[in-house]
mmCIF file of C-alpha atoms in Angstrom:
data_model
loop_
_atom_site.group_PDB
_atom_site.id
_atom_site.type_symbol
_atom_site.label_atom_id
_atom_site.label_comp_id
_atom_site.label_asym_id
_atom_site.label_seq_id
_atom_site.Cartn_x
_atom_site.Cartn_y
_atom_site.Cartn_z
ATOM 1 C CA GLY A 1 192.297 72.744 107.519
ATOM 2 C CA ALA A 2 195.262 73.166 108.571
ATOM 3 C CA VAL A 3 195.562 76.360 109.726
ATOM 4 C CA VAL A 4 198.768 77.560 111.559
ATOM 5 C CA SER A 5 198.489 81.167 113.388
ATOM 6 C CA GLN A 6 201.095 83.270 115.154
ATOM 7 C CA HIS A 7 201.103 86.208 117.770
ATOM 8 C CA PRO A 8 201.960 88.880 117.333
ATOM 9 C CA SER A 9 202.137 89.457 113.447
ATOM 10 C CA TRP A 10 205.035 92.070 114.356
ATOM 11 C CA VAL A 11 206.361 93.364 117.569
ATOM 12 C CA ILE A 12 209.020 96.353 118.123
ATOM 13 C CA CYS A 13 210.768 96.355 121.159
ATOM 14 C CA LYS A 14 213.611 97.782 123.291
ATOM 15 C CA SER A 15 217.162 96.359 123.841
ATOM 16 C CA GLY A 16 216.997 94.214 126.541
ATOM 17 C CA THR A 17 213.430 93.521 126.881
ATOM 18 C CA SER A 18 211.805 89.784 126.187
ATOM 19 C CA VAL A 19 209.473 89.348 123.688
ATOM 20 C CA LYS A 20 206.978 86.034 123.329
ATOM 21 C CA ILE A 21 205.781 84.797 120.152
ATOM 22 C CA GLU A 22 203.075 82.271 120.002
ATOM 23 C CA CYS A 23 202.335 79.660 117.377
ATOM 24 C CA ARG A 24 198.776 77.788 117.197
ATOM 25 C CA SER A 25 197.723 74.954 115.251
ATOM 26 C CA LEU A 26 194.162 76.124 114.931
ATOM 27 C CA ASP A 27 192.402 72.978 113.837
ATOM 28 C CA PHE A 28 194.793 70.049 114.585
ATOM 29 C CA GLN A 29 197.266 68.481 117.199
ATOM 30 C CA ALA A 30 200.987 69.091 116.642
ATOM 31 C CA THR A 31 203.334 67.004 118.805
ATOM 32 C CA THR A 32 206.098 68.571 116.915
ATOM 33 C CA MET A 33 206.907 72.321 115.932
ATOM 34 C CA PHE A 34 209.615 74.222 114.551
ATOM 35 C CA TRP A 35 210.820 77.537 114.469
ATOM 36 C CA TYR A 36 212.801 79.171 111.934
ATOM 37 C CA ARG A 37 213.997 82.848 111.263
ATOM 38 C CA GLN A 38 214.803 84.438 108.220
ATOM 39 C CA PHE A 39 216.989 87.642 107.862
ATOM 40 C CA PRO A 40 215.872 89.987 105.333
ATOM 41 C CA LYS A 41 216.109 88.866 101.428
ATOM 42 C CA GLN A 42 217.610 85.319 102.771
ATOM 43 C CA SER A 43 216.318 81.728 103.253
ATOM 44 C CA LEU A 44 214.946 80.499 106.300
ATOM 45 C CA MET A 45 217.042 78.682 108.760
ATOM 46 C CA LEU A 46 216.170 76.181 111.236
ATOM 47 C CA MET A 47 216.480 77.516 115.231
ATOM 48 C CA ALA A 48 215.032 74.805 116.958
ATOM 49 C CA THR A 49 212.764 71.481 117.048
ATOM 50 C CA SER A 50 210.011 72.124 119.899
ATOM 51 C CA ASN A 51 208.546 68.603 121.170
ATOM 52 C CA GLU A 52 205.003 68.782 123.225
ATOM 53 C CA GLY A 53 205.976 68.147 126.755
ATOM 54 C CA SER A 54 209.837 67.605 126.193
ATOM 55 C CA LYS A 55 212.251 69.921 126.133
ATOM 56 C CA ALA A 56 213.331 71.657 122.748
ATOM 57 C CA THR A 57 216.314 70.559 120.564
ATOM 58 C CA TYR A 58 218.240 73.563 119.244
ATOM 59 C CA GLU A 59 220.489 73.696 115.862
ATOM 60 C CA GLN A 60 223.851 74.219 116.512
ATOM 61 C CA GLY A 61 224.963 78.098 117.177
ATOM 62 C CA VAL A 62 221.557 78.684 118.438
ATOM 63 C CA GLU A 63 221.420 80.227 122.183
ATOM 64 C CA LYS A 64 218.984 78.026 123.974
ATOM 65 C CA ASP A 65 218.982 80.436 127.263
ATOM 66 C CA LYS A 66 218.388 83.089 124.455
ATOM 67 C CA PHE A 67 215.597 81.636 122.687
ATOM 68 C CA LEU A 68 213.223 80.028 125.140
ATOM 69 C CA ILE A 69 210.982 77.559 123.623
ATOM 70 C CA ASN A 70 208.103 75.967 125.482
ATOM 71 C CA HIS A 71 205.490 73.576 124.024
ATOM 72 C CA ALA A 72 203.145 72.861 126.620
ATOM 73 C CA SER A 73 200.050 72.020 124.929
ATOM 74 C CA LEU A 74 199.639 70.188 121.311
ATOM 75 C CA THR A 75 198.367 73.110 120.135
ATOM 76 C CA LEU A 76 200.570 75.689 121.322
ATOM 77 C CA SER A 77 204.233 76.075 121.222
ATOM 78 C CA THR A 78 205.828 79.624 122.299
ATOM 79 C CA LEU A 79 209.112 81.353 121.244
ATOM 80 C CA THR A 80 210.597 83.706 123.797
ATOM 81 C CA VAL A 81 213.639 86.007 123.007
ATOM 82 C CA THR A 82 215.096 86.978 126.497
ATOM 83 C CA SER A 83 217.156 90.083 126.631
ATOM 84 C CA ALA A 84 216.819 90.725 122.900
ATOM 85 C CA HIS A 85 219.368 93.016 121.321
ATOM 86 C CA PRO A 86 219.372 94.803 117.655
ATOM 87 C CA GLU A 87 221.048 91.750 115.591
ATOM 88 C CA ASP A 88 217.753 89.776 116.642
ATOM 89 C CA SER A 89 215.989 91.663 114.668
ATOM 90 C CA SER A 90 214.390 89.016 112.586
ATOM 91 C CA PHE A 91 211.454 87.285 110.485
ATOM 92 C CA TYR A 92 210.234 84.168 112.899
ATOM 93 C CA ILE A 93 208.283 81.321 111.690
ATOM 94 C CA CYS A 94 206.708 78.558 112.930
ATOM 95 C CA SER A 95 205.805 75.527 111.433
ATOM 96 C CA ALA A 96 203.688 72.297 113.037
ATOM 97 C CA ARG A 97 203.435 68.864 111.979
ATOM 98 C CA ASP A 98 200.108 67.280 112.149
ATOM 99 C CA ILE A 99 199.896 64.132 114.025
ATOM 100 C CA SER A 100 196.870 62.648 112.679
ATOM 101 C CA GLY A 101 197.787 62.634 109.101
ATOM 102 C CA GLN A 102 196.250 65.665 107.512
ATOM 103 C CA GLY A 103 197.820 66.110 104.641
ATOM 104 C CA ALA A 104 200.757 63.450 104.357
ATOM 105 C CA ASN A 105 202.574 62.884 107.730
ATOM 106 C CA ASN A 106 205.678 64.923 106.597
ATOM 107 C CA GLU A 107 204.075 67.665 105.714
ATOM 108 C CA GLN A 108 204.338 70.635 107.845
ATOM 109 C CA PHE A 109 202.200 73.798 107.934
ATOM 110 C CA PHE A 110 203.870 77.253 108.342
ATOM 111 C CA GLY A 111 202.096 80.310 110.162
ATOM 112 C CA PRO A 112 202.486 83.564 108.530
ATOM 113 C CA GLY A 113 205.377 84.777 110.684
ATOM 114 C CA THR A 114 206.130 87.417 112.907
ATOM 115 C CA ARG A 115 208.411 90.298 112.400
ATOM 116 C CA LEU A 116 211.082 91.798 115.131
ATOM 117 C CA THR A 117 212.274 94.744 115.248
ATOM 118 C CA VAL A 118 214.810 95.628 118.367
ATOM 119 C CA LEU A 119 215.505 99.195 118.747
ATOM 120 C CA ALA B 1 227.010 67.025 103.735
ATOM 121 C CA GLN B 2 223.062 67.396 102.907
ATOM 122 C CA SER B 3 222.373 70.616 101.248
ATOM 123 C CA VAL B 4 219.874 72.346 99.260
ATOM 124 C CA THR B 5 220.986 74.340 95.846
ATOM 125 C CA GLN B 6 219.318 77.159 94.039
ATOM 126 C CA PRO B 7 221.840 78.511 91.847
ATOM 127 C CA ASP B 8 219.736 81.093 90.361
ATOM 128 C CA ILE B 9 219.354 84.064 92.935
ATOM 129 C CA HIS B 10 217.389 86.241 90.644
ATOM 130 C CA ILE B 11 215.087 85.585 87.514
ATOM 131 C CA THR B 12 213.453 87.972 85.273
ATOM 132 C CA VAL B 13 210.966 86.741 82.552
ATOM 133 C CA SER B 14 208.090 88.584 80.514
ATOM 134 C CA GLU B 15 204.635 88.318 81.539
ATOM 135 C CA GLY B 16 203.187 85.280 79.728
ATOM 136 C CA ALA B 17 206.700 83.787 79.190
ATOM 137 C CA SER B 18 207.507 80.161 80.666
ATOM 138 C CA LEU B 19 209.571 79.820 83.915
ATOM 139 C CA GLU B 20 211.683 77.223 85.362
ATOM 140 C CA LEU B 21 213.437 77.616 88.682
ATOM 141 C CA ARG B 22 216.281 75.196 89.491
ATOM 142 C CA CYS B 23 216.601 73.170 92.861
ATOM 143 C CA ASN B 24 219.419 70.386 93.314
ATOM 144 C CA TYR B 25 219.776 68.510 96.530
ATOM 145 C CA SER B 26 222.633 66.148 98.368
ATOM 146 C CA TYR B 27 221.389 63.521 100.443
ATOM 147 C CA GLY B 28 222.166 60.412 101.220
ATOM 148 C CA ALA B 29 219.038 58.899 100.054
ATOM 149 C CA THR B 30 215.617 60.453 98.122
ATOM 150 C CA PRO B 31 214.043 63.001 100.292
ATOM 151 C CA TYR B 32 211.039 64.603 100.384
ATOM 152 C CA LEU B 33 210.779 67.423 98.160
ATOM 153 C CA PHE B 34 208.821 71.008 98.525
ATOM 154 C CA TRP B 35 208.423 74.097 96.592
ATOM 155 C CA TYR B 36 207.271 77.109 98.791
ATOM 156 C CA VAL B 37 206.348 80.938 97.561
ATOM 157 C CA GLN B 38 206.714 83.735 99.636
ATOM 158 C CA SER B 39 205.407 86.981 98.548
ATOM 159 C CA PRO B 40 207.143 90.237 100.480
ATOM 160 C CA GLY B 41 206.722 90.083 104.577
ATOM 161 C CA GLN B 42 203.984 87.166 104.356
ATOM 162 C CA GLY B 43 204.409 83.791 105.142
ATOM 163 C CA LEU B 44 205.050 80.490 102.947
ATOM 164 C CA GLN B 45 202.756 78.974 100.799
ATOM 165 C CA LEU B 46 203.270 75.359 99.690
ATOM 166 C CA LEU B 47 203.182 75.176 95.982
ATOM 167 C CA LEU B 48 203.737 71.330 95.821
ATOM 168 C CA LYS B 49 205.378 68.433 97.108
ATOM 169 C CA TYR B 50 207.019 65.175 96.011
ATOM 170 C CA PHE B 51 206.924 61.751 98.304
ATOM 171 C CA SER B 52 207.093 59.072 95.761
ATOM 172 C CA GLY B 53 205.519 58.276 92.576
ATOM 173 C CA ASP B 54 204.643 60.130 89.594
ATOM 174 C CA THR B 55 208.113 62.157 89.078
ATOM 175 C CA LEU B 56 205.834 64.543 87.379
ATOM 176 C CA VAL B 57 204.061 66.838 90.438
ATOM 177 C CA GLN B 58 200.710 69.070 89.863
ATOM 178 C CA GLY B 59 200.827 72.021 92.211
ATOM 179 C CA ILE B 60 198.546 75.265 92.551
ATOM 180 C CA LYS B 61 198.665 78.248 90.871
ATOM 181 C CA GLY B 62 199.576 76.221 87.245
ATOM 182 C CA PHE B 63 202.857 75.126 88.859
ATOM 183 C CA GLU B 64 204.339 71.791 88.269
ATOM 184 C CA ALA B 65 207.836 70.344 89.469
ATOM 185 C CA GLU B 66 209.859 67.208 87.779
ATOM 186 C CA PHE B 67 211.977 65.029 90.479
ATOM 187 C CA LYS B 68 214.898 63.611 88.513
ATOM 188 C CA ARG B 69 216.632 61.459 90.611
ATOM 189 C CA SER B 70 219.673 60.933 88.242
ATOM 190 C CA GLN B 71 220.418 64.552 88.292
ATOM 191 C CA SER B 72 219.392 64.971 92.020
ATOM 192 C CA SER B 73 216.928 67.816 90.555
ATOM 193 C CA PHE B 74 213.307 69.043 91.824
ATOM 194 C CA ASN B 75 213.020 72.063 89.159
ATOM 195 C CA LEU B 76 209.799 74.346 89.265
ATOM 196 C CA ARG B 77 207.944 74.974 86.020
ATOM 197 C CA LYS B 78 205.311 77.210 84.909
ATOM 198 C CA PRO B 79 204.318 77.324 81.448
ATOM 199 C CA SER B 80 202.713 80.781 81.528
ATOM 200 C CA VAL B 81 203.750 83.363 84.163
ATOM 201 C CA HIS B 82 201.345 86.355 85.683
ATOM 202 C CA TRP B 83 202.690 89.329 87.252
ATOM 203 C CA SER B 84 201.187 88.201 90.475
ATOM 204 C CA ASP B 85 203.771 85.282 90.295
ATOM 205 C CA ALA B 86 206.525 87.821 91.602
ATOM 206 C CA ALA B 87 207.826 86.637 94.680
ATOM 207 C CA GLU B 88 210.838 84.460 96.556
ATOM 208 C CA TYR B 89 210.201 80.921 95.771
ATOM 209 C CA PHE B 90 211.953 78.073 98.126
ATOM 210 C CA CYS B 91 213.272 74.801 97.548
ATOM 211 C CA ALA B 92 213.288 72.416 100.603
ATOM 212 C CA VAL B 93 214.068 69.315 101.205
ATOM 213 C CA GLN B 94 212.965 67.175 104.320
ATOM 214 C CA GLY B 95 214.593 64.067 105.575
ATOM 215 C CA GLY B 96 217.801 62.595 106.442
ATOM 216 C CA ASN B 97 219.682 64.057 109.733
ATOM 217 C CA SER B 98 217.073 66.661 109.914
ATOM 218 C CA GLY B 99 214.369 64.488 110.642
ATOM 219 C CA TYR B 100 210.636 66.085 109.759
ATOM 220 C CA ALA B 101 212.414 69.609 109.513
ATOM 221 C CA LEU B 102 213.202 71.777 106.424
ATOM 222 C CA ASN B 103 216.365 72.212 104.947
ATOM 223 C CA PHE B 104 215.749 75.366 102.706
ATOM 224 C CA GLY B 105 218.015 76.552 99.801
ATOM 225 C CA LYS B 106 218.679 79.756 99.600
ATOM 226 C CA GLY B 107 215.388 80.973 97.403
ATOM 227 C CA THR B 108 215.283 82.610 94.068
ATOM 228 C CA SER B 109 213.631 85.784 93.364
ATOM 229 C CA LEU B 110 211.232 86.037 90.388
ATOM 230 C CA LEU B 111 210.781 89.582 88.646
ATOM 231 C CA VAL B 112 207.814 89.571 85.983
ATOM 232 C CA THR B 113 208.195 92.486 83.653
ATOM 233 C CA PRO B 114 205.509 93.557 81.540
#
């Protein structure tokens, strides 16, 4: 159990276009999902906390108008990279916290990641 | 400031040798501690976690970690490394100002030689 999926797994887009990445909890409900980005050979950095039914909380330095997050249901959060530029190329990983207590309440389950390349 | 430190960027061990990856944290109280492994181009897999109780934690794939409060450490160990263990290892901490979000160390890249 506790599976998190991401779609797409990889995407290549032109500079200036927008890209949407989906994060789904497949077998549990998640009021809270997290979005991380990882540059090559670096660690994961938290971008934002996505809360179902409310606005996302962004970390300092993350542009909320550029990285739009929507958490419309208990199983789906989306990250839209607007007007993408080459410097946005990265590995984006989401995680979800199971509200029902599968695993320990504090455990997060990670998606497989989405590799974005902006040309 | 809250921080997670993995002092070793790269570690090389021979197959069959023992392994210890270091992790130190700086938090106001005892946080929740995790070790994840990431293979190239892949997502994260949880190896083990510590919330409370027994300070020696057993995980998957033969890994274990020991929480030492006095040293603010949570080092990962494996008695005998396999070639398939070559990957990136991340220590992560949850708690304090970050709430449920995870604060990751910079990672340690493990290379296993024949």
